[in-house]
Amino acid sequence: MLGISLSSAEQEDVMKEFSDVFEQQYSVALFNSVRFEIEGGGGTQSQLLHRKDPLAGRSIFSGSLFQYLEENRKWRSRFVSVPNSYTISLYESKTAHDRGLHPKVTINCAGYKALTSMEEYTELINTSLPGIKAKASSTPFIKCASQFPLILWHPYARHHYFCVMTEKEQNKWHAVLQDCVRHRNNGLPEDCTVQTPAFTDAVRLYRQTKGHYGTWDMMCGAPPQILANLVMETLQPELRSVIGPRLKGKLQQRQRDWMLISDAVYRQVLSQTTGQYDALVEGCEAQRAPLDARLRTDMDQIITSKEHVSSKIRALVLPKAEQLLQTSVQPYISSILEALMEPTSRGFSEVRDIFFKEMVDISKNSLNGAGKDKLGDHMERLSMLAFHPVKMQSCYEKVEQLNLEGLQQRFDVASPSVFISRAQILMREQMDNAVYTFMQLLQQSLETQGEDDMCKTMQRCQDRVLKKYDYDSSTVRKKFFRESLLQIIIPYMLQQLSPSCSPELPRFEELIFEDFSRFLLVENMFEEVVLQSVSKDIMMAVKDAALQRRHNLYRDSMILTNSDPNLHLLGENPQVDWATRFGGDEPEGSVGGGRVEGGGSGSRRRQVVSMIQLDGVPLPFESCPPGEPKSPDSVHGIRDLINPVVEMVLPVSQESPSDQGVLQATFRWCKGICMCILTTNF
């Protein structure tokens, strides 16, 4: 009860202060949005196409693993399903999932970290417990059922414990959990041009009033979750000091009790911030229409007033900012940029390599005489390549090597995780753009040129997409580098300049007309002046890197040759259902025993993007895709197992019809081997 009463009082104070800041920033964000709409503007147009909802109708992951149940302290097998929302759902069994029963547990992974060792987990819980430090070698309060644990750790919420039976499966499930965390952390919609910037600026300004200027690792999830983290950031130290001395029992029991208390408080805080934020947004949205009308009527006068006040603030701030820039910022810009460029560019290069490899595999199968039904399967898998966590893992690992060691302390960067997550999201977007553009170009080519020389047609489309990817990759990375540099440098400059400049700002409020005071805030104009003071140096640093062609960056003035002026018209065409186009005589509404999302002629197949399984035969504790054949009588299942052998024999059999018997004998031999494998130990 003590923890609950503490949380209620603290939350009320935090939300009241935040609400005041949000309401102010909402009006400023609305002004900026309407101004941008009226004046226009925009950056470089991308060469690749972009699809709005690539995961519509898709089921992302499914499989089985062991979960630790805290109520009886036992491990139980659970069937895991991850829909396109990336929320993890755990069921009693696959049968319970197929029958549409409610999941036993649902996990929103925002703010979590996916761990693969008990030692790493012990280190993290030591940072959150009130005065309780367990040695790395001490026995944890959970005894893992295998040598391959998987743990979802959160600084405030309940922890979740899983395990699997092999290292290879652990690596694959770790990639899945990381993908769920990555997706759920990215919870602020970028298409909300008023609400999202108002919220992010309000959080940043609120934390600055508390002395926190640097990046924040817990800016994760949807706004109510971020607000709950904001409350807990202040509340948890108080809980430690009040509740910590009252915890009794052995070390393991105190650890468990503390986490139960923290989770209970966090859940209560989250439930309240959800309702309070919804009410806050509803109140601001109710005022939007009259504010929008006033802005459109007085936009010229508001802009003139802003420029006048900004010039006065600039005269005060700029000399101090330029001195700080020369002595404490400029010497480090190139070092920060290089630290960002190296791992990020390797990650984007890996994206290109994986896309190219998938194209080679499809072309190889086409040359080896694979039927249209096989091509349809390959194209369906290709369409979801960007959302395959295992195949994309090598790209993500490249950027995880980003290290700002030596710069983090100077510029108050808590960790590089903010920049790593953003780079990984951009890599996934670029992969999906490349895949989608290839499919639309291939569809157009097949309609105009026919299907006679499929391999050459795919090669031409692939070459065009790779050129466009190189151009867009350069554009996206340069923008990412500029934004990251600003995220690192601006908070540092504000922290250094605020003590001398902030006391002077209130006198500039007298220069703003009362009718415009909701849209023009001196605090925001002060930050804009600081941003402008450093923007030129950042732009020049990135431009110099492009001029030197470092990390395959293109110059801003470079225009892609053989550009397709009408390509973006293809983006308006509906996505191609390749399984239907090349699927042969498969009955409608059936996908190898799987279910169909929706119904009617417009229904889409229910497809699982990625499964967790070992190469070869699925084991009972491993994942199995819906409809994947387990029986040795299934020809398609056997073909998946013997495909490497068949590919070696097939070119020979095509050149010499007399060798068809060799192929058939090989297939029968492999089928016999697979039957032995499937019937052994099961």
XYZ file of C-alpha atoms in Angstrom:
682
model
C 0.000 0.000 0.000
C 2.884 2.339 0.743
C 4.296 1.893 -2.761
C 0.881 2.460 -4.324
C 0.263 5.694 -2.399
C 3.726 6.961 -3.309
C 3.117 6.232 -6.982
C -0.261 8.010 -7.036
C 1.106 11.224 -5.548
C 4.224 11.224 -7.707
C 2.270 10.465 -10.861
C -0.167 13.293 -10.229
C 2.700 15.781 -9.933
C 4.529 14.506 -13.026
C 1.425 14.406 -15.214
C 0.332 17.895 -14.170
C 3.707 19.372 -15.119
C 3.880 17.360 -18.330
C 0.321 18.308 -19.356
C 1.133 22.015 -19.131
C 4.221 21.563 -21.323
C 2.371 19.350 -23.820
C -0.468 21.846 -24.293
C 2.088 24.576 -25.060
C 4.039 22.386 -27.473
C 0.854 21.236 -29.212
C 0.121 24.778 -30.374
C 3.734 25.243 -31.519
C 3.671 21.942 -33.417
C 0.378 22.903 -35.077
C 1.906 26.204 -36.192
C 4.932 24.412 -37.673
C 2.715 21.872 -39.435
C 0.414 24.455 -41.005
C 3.387 26.612 -42.011
C 5.068 23.668 -43.721
C 1.817 22.847 -45.508
C 1.438 26.416 -46.784
C 5.054 27.100 -47.708
C 5.776 23.617 -49.000
C 9.243 22.175 -49.113
C 10.688 18.735 -48.762
C 13.820 16.745 -49.234
C 15.155 14.546 -51.975
C 12.614 12.219 -53.519
C 13.462 8.578 -52.934
C 14.224 6.372 -55.905
C 12.708 3.250 -54.352
C 9.008 2.699 -53.856
C 7.481 2.470 -50.403
C 4.480 0.375 -49.384
C 2.365 1.659 -46.547
C 1.327 -1.556 -44.820
C 3.585 -4.479 -45.774
C 2.405 -6.636 -42.867
C -1.339 -6.436 -43.521
C -2.882 -9.859 -43.040
C 0.404 -11.443 -42.019
C 1.298 -13.518 -39.001
C 4.927 -12.866 -38.144
C 6.319 -15.680 -36.005
C 5.177 -18.917 -34.435
C 6.853 -21.719 -32.527
C 7.311 -23.451 -29.201
C 9.668 -22.881 -26.295
C 9.750 -23.326 -22.521
C 8.495 -20.617 -20.175
C 9.212 -20.257 -16.456
C 5.997 -19.921 -14.421
C 6.619 -17.874 -11.287
C 3.437 -19.011 -9.526
C 4.627 -22.643 -9.249
C 8.309 -22.121 -10.154
C 8.189 -24.680 -12.936
C 8.986 -24.702 -16.645
C 6.199 -25.410 -19.124
C 6.140 -25.735 -22.888
C 4.315 -22.848 -24.546
C 3.262 -22.141 -28.116
C 4.280 -18.633 -29.134
C 2.503 -16.563 -31.763
C 3.515 -13.066 -32.847
C 0.962 -11.223 -35.020
C 1.856 -8.238 -37.176
C 1.619 -5.979 -34.105
C 4.761 -7.717 -32.749
C 3.030 -8.423 -29.451
C 4.112 -11.814 -28.082
C 1.238 -14.164 -27.219
C 1.857 -17.414 -25.320
C -0.656 -20.265 -25.484
C -1.023 -23.542 -23.599
C -0.511 -25.362 -26.894
C -0.766 -24.923 -30.641
C -4.235 -26.444 -30.461
C -5.352 -23.677 -28.102
C -4.013 -21.106 -30.552
C -5.724 -22.731 -33.542
C -9.025 -22.892 -31.644
C -8.868 -19.126 -31.068
C -8.590 -19.319 -27.273
C -7.220 -16.378 -25.315
C -3.443 -16.491 -24.733
C -2.094 -17.287 -21.281
C 0.246 -14.289 -21.412
C 0.569 -11.300 -23.742
C 3.826 -9.313 -23.749
C 4.313 -5.818 -25.111
C 8.105 -5.727 -25.556
C 8.559 -1.932 -25.517
C 11.371 -1.006 -23.142
C 12.608 -4.571 -22.727
C 16.045 -6.031 -23.402
C 16.456 -9.562 -24.782
C 19.210 -11.425 -22.912
C 20.818 -14.823 -23.474
C 22.766 -15.427 -20.243
C 22.011 -15.498 -16.538
C 25.250 -13.592 -15.851
C 24.090 -10.665 -17.956
C 20.706 -10.780 -16.243
C 22.309 -10.762 -12.776
C 24.307 -7.648 -13.654
C 21.157 -5.825 -14.750
C 19.025 -6.678 -11.725
C 21.861 -5.482 -9.494
C 21.416 -1.991 -10.964
C 17.726 -1.837 -10.069
C 17.480 -3.496 -6.657
C 17.512 -1.339 -3.502
C 20.887 -2.007 -1.921
C 20.898 -5.696 -2.847
C 23.942 -6.787 -4.825
C 24.211 -10.386 -5.944
C 27.589 -11.700 -7.024
C 27.884 -12.771 -10.633
C 28.829 -16.265 -9.441
C 25.954 -16.536 -6.944
C 23.004 -18.842 -7.587
C 20.138 -16.944 -9.270
C 16.621 -17.324 -7.931
C 15.698 -19.096 -11.183
C 17.249 -22.393 -12.182
C 17.182 -22.620 -15.963
C 15.926 -25.888 -17.468
C 18.647 -25.836 -20.134
C 21.934 -24.150 -20.929
C 20.242 -21.785 -23.368
C 18.082 -19.190 -21.558
C 16.204 -16.296 -23.114
C 15.204 -13.467 -20.774
C 13.142 -10.348 -21.344
C 14.351 -7.747 -18.821
C 12.664 -4.420 -18.051
C 13.836 -1.826 -15.484
C 10.328 -1.508 -14.011
C 7.962 -4.159 -15.394
C 7.771 -7.908 -14.914
C 10.584 -10.032 -16.329
C 9.904 -13.055 -18.552
C 12.040 -16.186 -18.636
C 12.277 -18.730 -21.458
C 14.682 -21.419 -22.589
C 15.310 -23.684 -25.564
C 17.342 -26.834 -26.073
C 20.019 -25.843 -28.597
C 22.347 -22.909 -29.125
C 21.237 -22.522 -32.726
C 17.617 -22.211 -31.707
C 18.581 -19.798 -28.940
C 20.234 -17.537 -31.518
C 17.158 -17.617 -33.725
C 14.728 -16.937 -30.897
C 16.994 -14.153 -29.648
C 16.719 -12.536 -33.088
C 12.918 -12.830 -32.894
C 12.732 -11.264 -29.421
C 15.065 -8.447 -30.460
C 12.858 -7.775 -33.482
C 9.770 -7.579 -31.254
C 11.561 -5.142 -28.920
C 12.816 -3.075 -31.852
C 9.382 -2.808 -33.431
C 7.479 -2.037 -30.218
C 10.058 0.552 -29.134
C 9.333 2.440 -32.343
C 5.866 3.380 -31.118
C 5.513 7.039 -32.154
C 3.799 7.401 -35.549
C 5.831 9.657 -37.849
C 2.790 10.561 -39.962
C 1.232 12.440 -37.011
C 2.776 15.821 -37.830
C 1.330 17.594 -34.782
C 0.797 15.102 -31.970
C 4.132 13.275 -32.266
C 6.450 16.333 -32.338
C 4.384 17.947 -29.576
C 4.808 14.846 -27.430
C 8.548 14.343 -28.056
C 9.307 18.025 -27.439
C 7.197 18.012 -24.270
C 9.058 14.972 -22.900
C 12.426 16.507 -23.761
C 11.595 19.898 -22.225
C 10.125 18.308 -19.112
C 13.272 16.228 -18.563
C 15.435 19.304 -19.155
C 13.662 21.085 -16.310
C 14.805 18.160 -14.124
C 18.395 18.528 -15.319
C 18.359 15.642 -17.846
C 19.610 16.973 -21.180
C 21.069 13.905 -22.892
C 19.444 11.063 -24.808
C 17.009 8.831 -22.925
C 16.977 5.045 -23.332
C 13.390 4.706 -22.083
C 11.825 6.808 -24.847
C 10.269 3.490 -25.864
C 6.820 2.464 -26.993
C 3.556 4.364 -27.266
C 3.078 7.699 -25.435
C 1.378 6.205 -22.339
C 4.302 3.787 -21.903
C 6.824 6.596 -22.266
C 4.922 8.644 -19.694
C 4.878 5.671 -17.316
C 8.656 5.431 -17.736
C 8.873 9.166 -17.043
C 6.971 8.739 -13.780
C 9.013 5.699 -12.761
C 12.273 7.522 -13.457
C 11.437 9.806 -10.543
C 9.458 7.342 -8.451
C 11.765 4.327 -8.389
C 14.542 5.946 -6.301
C 11.918 6.856 -3.692
C 10.572 3.300 -3.692
C 14.095 1.988 -3.181
C 14.741 4.169 -0.170
C 11.356 3.514 1.461
C 10.720 -0.154 0.649
C 14.274 -1.476 0.346
C 15.010 -1.655 4.112
C 11.711 -3.477 4.724
C 12.498 -6.421 2.420
C 13.204 -9.576 4.444
C 14.459 -13.062 3.735
C 17.264 -14.510 1.663
C 18.808 -12.685 -1.251
C 16.783 -14.571 -3.866
C 13.521 -13.911 -2.019
C 14.252 -10.191 -1.677
C 15.055 -10.016 -5.396
C 11.756 -11.657 -6.267
C 9.760 -9.462 -3.838
C 11.299 -6.268 -5.172
C 10.487 -7.154 -8.786
C 6.891 -8.016 -7.864
C 6.508 -4.646 -6.106
C 8.084 -2.732 -8.995
C 5.847 -4.491 -11.528
C 2.684 -3.810 -9.510
C 3.536 -0.108 -9.225
C 4.456 0.126 -12.915
C 1.191 -1.502 -14.029
C -0.814 0.917 -11.903
C 1.143 3.895 -13.247
C 0.701 2.699 -16.848
C -3.054 2.248 -16.460
C -3.369 5.811 -15.168
C -1.070 7.440 -17.743
C -3.065 5.738 -20.509
C -6.303 7.386 -19.459
C -4.703 10.723 -18.620
C -2.854 10.973 -21.927
C -5.969 10.098 -23.923
C -7.881 12.838 -22.108
C -5.029 15.295 -22.675
C -4.909 14.622 -26.425
C -8.693 14.766 -26.688
C -8.705 18.215 -25.080
C -6.011 19.528 -27.428
C -7.688 18.052 -30.507
C -10.949 19.751 -29.547
C -9.192 23.124 -29.885
C -7.409 22.252 -33.116
C -9.998 23.489 -35.597
C -10.245 27.102 -34.276
C -6.463 27.277 -33.813
C -5.919 26.019 -37.360
C -8.311 28.647 -38.743
C -6.557 31.431 -36.828
C -3.145 30.263 -38.065
C -4.203 30.266 -41.698
C -5.647 33.761 -41.331
C -2.675 35.325 -39.507
C 0.218 33.189 -40.771
C 2.136 36.084 -42.379
C 1.916 38.232 -39.263
C 2.921 35.347 -36.990
C 5.976 34.566 -39.138
C 6.995 38.232 -39.176
C 6.636 38.438 -35.404
C 8.660 35.275 -34.930
C 11.503 36.510 -37.132
C 11.621 39.791 -35.219
C 11.810 38.096 -31.800
C 14.256 35.465 -33.062
C 16.631 38.178 -34.264
C 16.667 39.690 -30.757
C 17.307 36.292 -29.140
C 19.989 35.553 -31.734
C 21.848 38.741 -30.805
C 21.972 37.540 -27.194
C 22.723 33.852 -27.755
C 24.824 33.620 -30.922
C 28.112 35.058 -29.568
C 28.049 32.637 -26.636
C 27.000 29.738 -28.848
C 29.763 30.366 -31.395
C 32.399 30.504 -28.672
C 31.153 27.236 -27.161
C 31.033 25.726 -30.633
C 34.626 26.606 -31.444
C 36.124 25.440 -28.161
C 34.032 22.401 -27.173
C 32.116 21.093 -30.194
C 33.869 21.593 -33.529
C 36.978 19.561 -32.555
C 34.763 16.506 -31.944
C 32.318 16.611 -34.879
C 34.509 14.577 -37.228
C 35.171 11.950 -34.521
C 31.470 11.538 -33.747
C 30.624 11.361 -37.455
C 33.224 8.675 -38.127
C 31.989 6.652 -35.140
C 28.471 6.795 -36.627
C 29.426 6.207 -40.264
C 31.565 3.077 -39.981
C 29.110 0.565 -38.404
C 26.006 2.118 -39.967
C 27.422 1.935 -43.480
C 28.500 -1.669 -42.926
C 24.934 -2.474 -41.906
C 23.437 -0.879 -45.016
C 26.025 -2.659 -47.159
C 24.981 -5.953 -45.566
C 21.356 -5.182 -46.456
C 22.413 -4.816 -50.091
C 24.377 -8.076 -49.986
C 21.465 -10.041 -48.510
C 19.054 -8.640 -51.102
C 21.507 -9.547 -53.874
C 21.943 -13.074 -52.481
C 18.182 -13.626 -52.433
C 18.016 -12.486 -56.055
C 20.788 -14.905 -56.997
C 18.977 -17.777 -55.286
C 15.745 -17.014 -57.149
C 17.573 -16.728 -60.480
C 19.439 -19.985 -59.812
C 16.195 -21.813 -59.149
C 14.715 -20.334 -62.310
C 17.714 -21.488 -64.373
C 17.501 -24.946 -62.818
C 14.001 -25.312 -64.186
C 11.945 -24.717 -61.043
C 8.262 -24.555 -61.842
C 6.073 -21.506 -61.551
C 4.644 -22.767 -58.270
C 8.181 -22.782 -56.833
C 8.808 -19.289 -58.187
C 5.615 -18.115 -56.511
C 6.853 -19.500 -53.186
C 10.220 -17.748 -53.618
C 8.549 -14.426 -54.422
C 6.227 -14.698 -51.426
C 9.195 -15.303 -49.145
C 11.096 -12.455 -50.782
C 8.185 -10.087 -50.174
C 8.713 -10.451 -46.401
C 12.533 -10.529 -46.415
C 12.823 -7.251 -44.474
C 10.756 -8.736 -41.625
C 12.670 -12.015 -41.354
C 14.601 -11.510 -38.080
C 17.116 -14.282 -38.681
C 18.064 -13.239 -42.208
C 18.242 -9.576 -41.182
C 20.199 -10.292 -38.002
C 23.614 -9.963 -39.676
C 22.637 -6.432 -40.788
C 21.530 -5.474 -37.304
C 24.695 -6.895 -35.750
C 26.880 -4.652 -37.902
C 25.396 -1.458 -36.485
C 25.375 -2.865 -32.938
C 29.144 -2.353 -33.043
C 28.528 1.417 -32.890
C 30.686 2.744 -30.075
C 30.806 6.309 -28.784
C 33.359 5.492 -26.105
C 35.071 8.654 -24.892
C 32.341 10.868 -26.359
C 29.401 9.649 -24.268
C 30.595 11.299 -21.069
C 31.478 14.615 -22.704
C 28.112 14.951 -24.441
C 25.964 13.178 -21.808
C 24.936 10.307 -24.091
C 23.607 7.542 -21.847
C 24.293 4.814 -24.426
C 24.369 4.452 -28.220
C 21.209 2.281 -28.150
C 19.017 5.172 -29.351
C 21.083 5.541 -32.517
C 21.492 1.794 -33.037
C 17.720 1.230 -32.892
C 17.037 4.069 -35.305
C 19.631 2.804 -37.803
C 18.156 -0.707 -37.638
C 14.653 0.592 -38.341
C 15.992 2.517 -41.359
C 17.796 -0.595 -42.649
C 14.605 -2.599 -42.448
C 12.698 0.120 -44.304
C 15.294 0.265 -47.071
C 15.266 -3.510 -47.479
C 11.492 -3.535 -47.785
C 11.597 -0.628 -50.247
C 14.103 -2.512 -52.410
C 12.034 -5.698 -52.330
C 8.778 -3.894 -53.098
C 10.338 -1.925 -55.960
C 11.762 -5.124 -57.467
C 8.378 -6.868 -57.325
C 6.550 -3.932 -58.922
C 9.174 -3.618 -61.683
C 9.051 -7.367 -62.320
C 5.274 -7.304 -62.491
C 5.393 -4.462 -65.009
C 8.022 -6.253 -67.116
C 6.066 -9.510 -67.151
C 2.953 -7.690 -68.317
C 4.751 -5.916 -71.166
C 7.359 -8.523 -72.190
C 5.788 -11.824 -71.164
C 7.274 -14.699 -69.181
C 9.462 -16.274 -71.867
C 12.860 -15.216 -70.528
C 12.128 -14.872 -66.844
C 15.753 -14.998 -65.681
C 16.931 -12.098 -67.871
C 13.873 -10.068 -66.923
C 14.617 -10.545 -63.208
C 18.276 -9.657 -63.788
C 17.372 -6.348 -65.432
C 14.950 -5.480 -62.623
C 17.542 -6.430 -60.025
C 20.197 -4.170 -61.566
C 17.807 -1.228 -61.625
C 16.824 -1.762 -57.994
C 20.427 -2.022 -56.781
C 21.304 1.327 -58.394
C 18.304 2.922 -56.745
C 19.157 1.304 -53.425
C 22.700 2.720 -53.508
C 21.316 6.208 -54.083
C 18.607 5.975 -51.423
C 20.989 4.331 -48.959
C 23.313 7.312 -49.274
C 20.446 9.792 -48.834
C 19.002 8.004 -45.802
C 22.375 7.593 -44.111
C 23.340 11.255 -44.586
C 20.066 12.334 -43.029
C 20.598 9.863 -40.182
C 24.118 11.189 -39.557
C 22.911 14.807 -39.463
C 20.040 14.023 -37.094
C 22.266 11.927 -34.820
C 24.879 14.657 -34.600
C 22.179 17.141 -33.648
C 20.797 14.730 -31.018
C 24.247 14.457 -29.471
C 25.420 18.073 -29.713
C 22.290 20.200 -29.160
C 21.478 18.903 -25.629
C 25.087 19.505 -24.630
C 25.031 23.084 -25.937
C 21.685 23.791 -24.287
C 22.987 22.522 -20.973
C 26.038 24.773 -21.232
C 24.164 27.884 -22.447
C 20.986 27.699 -20.352
C 22.473 28.983 -17.052
C 23.484 32.282 -18.668
C 20.759 32.632 -21.337
C 17.551 31.285 -19.773
C 17.211 34.081 -17.152
C 17.258 36.606 -20.012
C 14.526 34.952 -22.095
C 11.384 36.203 -20.239
C 12.015 39.785 -21.330
C 11.527 38.760 -24.980
C 7.958 37.637 -24.265
C 6.940 41.293 -24.186
C 7.748 41.499 -27.928
C 5.134 38.884 -28.850
C 1.514 39.901 -29.502
C -0.866 38.252 -27.077
C -2.875 36.708 -29.939
C 0.282 34.944 -31.148
C 1.669 33.931 -27.757
C 0.299 30.375 -28.010
C 2.302 29.718 -31.182
C 5.513 31.562 -30.354
C 7.407 30.468 -27.245
C 10.751 32.035 -26.416
C 12.115 28.691 -25.137
C 11.545 27.112 -28.539
C 13.062 30.075 -30.373
C 16.110 29.920 -28.110
C 16.620 26.260 -29.037
C 16.177 27.075 -32.736
C 18.929 29.684 -32.527
C 21.261 27.139 -30.908
C 20.378 24.596 -33.572
C 21.069 27.061 -36.373
C 24.449 27.912 -34.869
C 25.710 24.335 -35.202
C 23.764 23.151 -38.266
C 26.230 24.627 -40.753
C 29.182 22.749 -39.256
C 27.239 19.493 -39.215
C 26.090 19.927 -42.805
C 29.641 20.654 -43.935
C 31.056 17.607 -42.134
C 28.557 15.262 -43.800
C 29.032 17.003 -47.157
C 32.824 16.588 -46.963
C 32.389 12.880 -46.267
C 30.178 12.599 -49.370
C 32.622 14.555 -51.547
C 35.353 12.112 -50.553
C 33.001 9.185 -51.344
C 33.638 7.789 -47.891
C 31.474 4.775 -47.118
C 29.906 5.043 -50.597
C 28.092 8.309 -49.830
C 26.874 10.307 -52.830
C 27.144 14.075 -53.252
C 23.971 16.065 -52.666
C 24.139 17.443 -56.212
C 24.381 14.003 -57.770
C 21.354 12.953 -59.812
C 20.808 9.280 -60.470
C 21.255 8.487 -64.154
C 18.593 6.474 -65.961
C 16.110 7.598 -63.352
C 12.512 6.446 -63.795
C 10.268 9.522 -63.758
C 7.135 7.370 -63.876
C 8.298 4.720 -61.421
C 6.308 6.131 -58.529
C 3.127 5.534 -60.492
C 3.780 1.816 -59.941
C 3.517 2.416 -56.209
C -0.187 3.134 -56.702
C -0.761 -0.347 -58.147
C -1.975 -3.078 -55.766
C 0.573 -5.532 -54.431
C 0.965 -8.704 -56.454
C -0.120 -11.994 -54.896
C 2.695 -14.101 -56.312
C 1.404 -17.330 -54.814
C -1.840 -16.838 -56.744
C -0.116 -15.775 -59.960
C 2.280 -18.738 -60.029
C 0.470 -21.024 -57.639
C -0.830 -23.499 -60.204
C -4.025 -25.370 -59.359
C -3.941 -24.974 -55.602
C -7.496 -24.822 -54.272
C -8.709 -21.402 -53.263
C -8.499 -20.711 -49.540
C -5.836 -23.331 -48.898
C -2.174 -22.758 -48.204
C -0.686 -26.094 -47.364
C -3.177 -26.603 -44.585
C -2.893 -23.061 -43.236
C -5.739 -20.658 -42.611
C -6.835 -17.740 -44.794
C -7.233 -14.263 -43.296
C -10.665 -12.959 -44.113
C -12.810 -14.444 -46.829
C -14.285 -13.879 -50.230
C -12.493 -13.211 -53.471
C -10.399 -10.469 -51.952
C -9.066 -12.543 -49.075
C -5.334 -12.839 -48.524
C -3.542 -15.988 -47.454
C -2.457 -16.147 -43.864
C 1.316 -16.352 -44.105
C 3.943 -16.680 -41.426
C 6.939 -14.571 -42.354
C 9.505 -16.500 -40.352
C 9.703 -19.739 -38.453
C 12.200 -20.839 -35.818
C 13.496 -24.209 -36.898
C 16.752 -26.026 -37.364
C 18.048 -26.821 -40.822
C 16.462 -30.155 -41.645
C 13.752 -31.656 -39.522
C 11.694 -29.697 -36.955
C 12.009 -31.062 -33.420
C 9.070 -31.281 -31.002
C 10.280 -28.317 -28.922
C 11.010 -26.180 -31.952
C 8.846 -24.005 -34.111
C 6.864 -25.340 -36.979
C 5.140 -23.148 -39.555
C 1.401 -23.577 -40.024
C 0.807 -26.204 -42.649
C 4.444 -27.325 -42.933
C 4.455 -31.053 -43.735
C 5.904 -33.307 -41.057
C 4.967 -36.563 -42.753
C 7.544 -38.363 -44.948
C 4.770 -38.869 -47.494
C 4.679 -35.146 -48.189
C 6.659 -34.585 -51.380
C 7.023 -30.853 -50.738
C 8.491 -31.485 -47.272
C 11.000 -33.989 -48.662
C 11.985 -31.612 -51.450
C 12.873 -28.961 -48.907
C 15.245 -31.408 -47.247
C 16.942 -32.714 -50.402
C 16.935 -29.480 -52.404
C 20.761 -29.079 -52.315
C 21.242 -32.573 -53.772
C 18.555 -32.062 -56.412
C 20.101 -28.752 -57.510
C 23.418 -30.509 -58.190
C 21.800 -33.250 -60.257
C 19.159 -31.177 -62.074
C 21.456 -29.294 -64.506
C 22.934 -32.640 -65.613
C 19.528 -34.163 -66.156
C 18.421 -31.186 -68.251
C 21.414 -31.468 -70.548
C 21.000 -35.221 -70.942
C 17.462 -36.656 -70.890
C 18.950 -40.108 -70.336
C 20.075 -38.970 -66.908
C 16.494 -38.475 -65.710
C 16.799 -41.871 -64.046
C 19.720 -40.565 -62.005
C 17.583 -37.744 -60.693
C 14.713 -40.066 -59.822
C 17.054 -42.506 -58.090
C 18.625 -39.677 -56.114
C 15.216 -38.430 -55.061
C 14.163 -41.930 -53.929
C 17.414 -42.338 -51.994
C 17.012 -39.002 -50.210
C 13.393 -39.823 -49.476
C 14.459 -43.031 -47.777
C 17.026 -41.151 -45.670
C 14.420 -38.591 -44.631
C 11.971 -41.344 -43.652
C 14.621 -42.801 -41.347
C 15.264 -39.391 -39.799
C 11.596 -38.634 -39.299
C 10.837 -41.992 -37.651
C 13.865 -42.083 -35.332
C 13.352 -41.083 -31.659
C 9.815 -39.825 -32.262
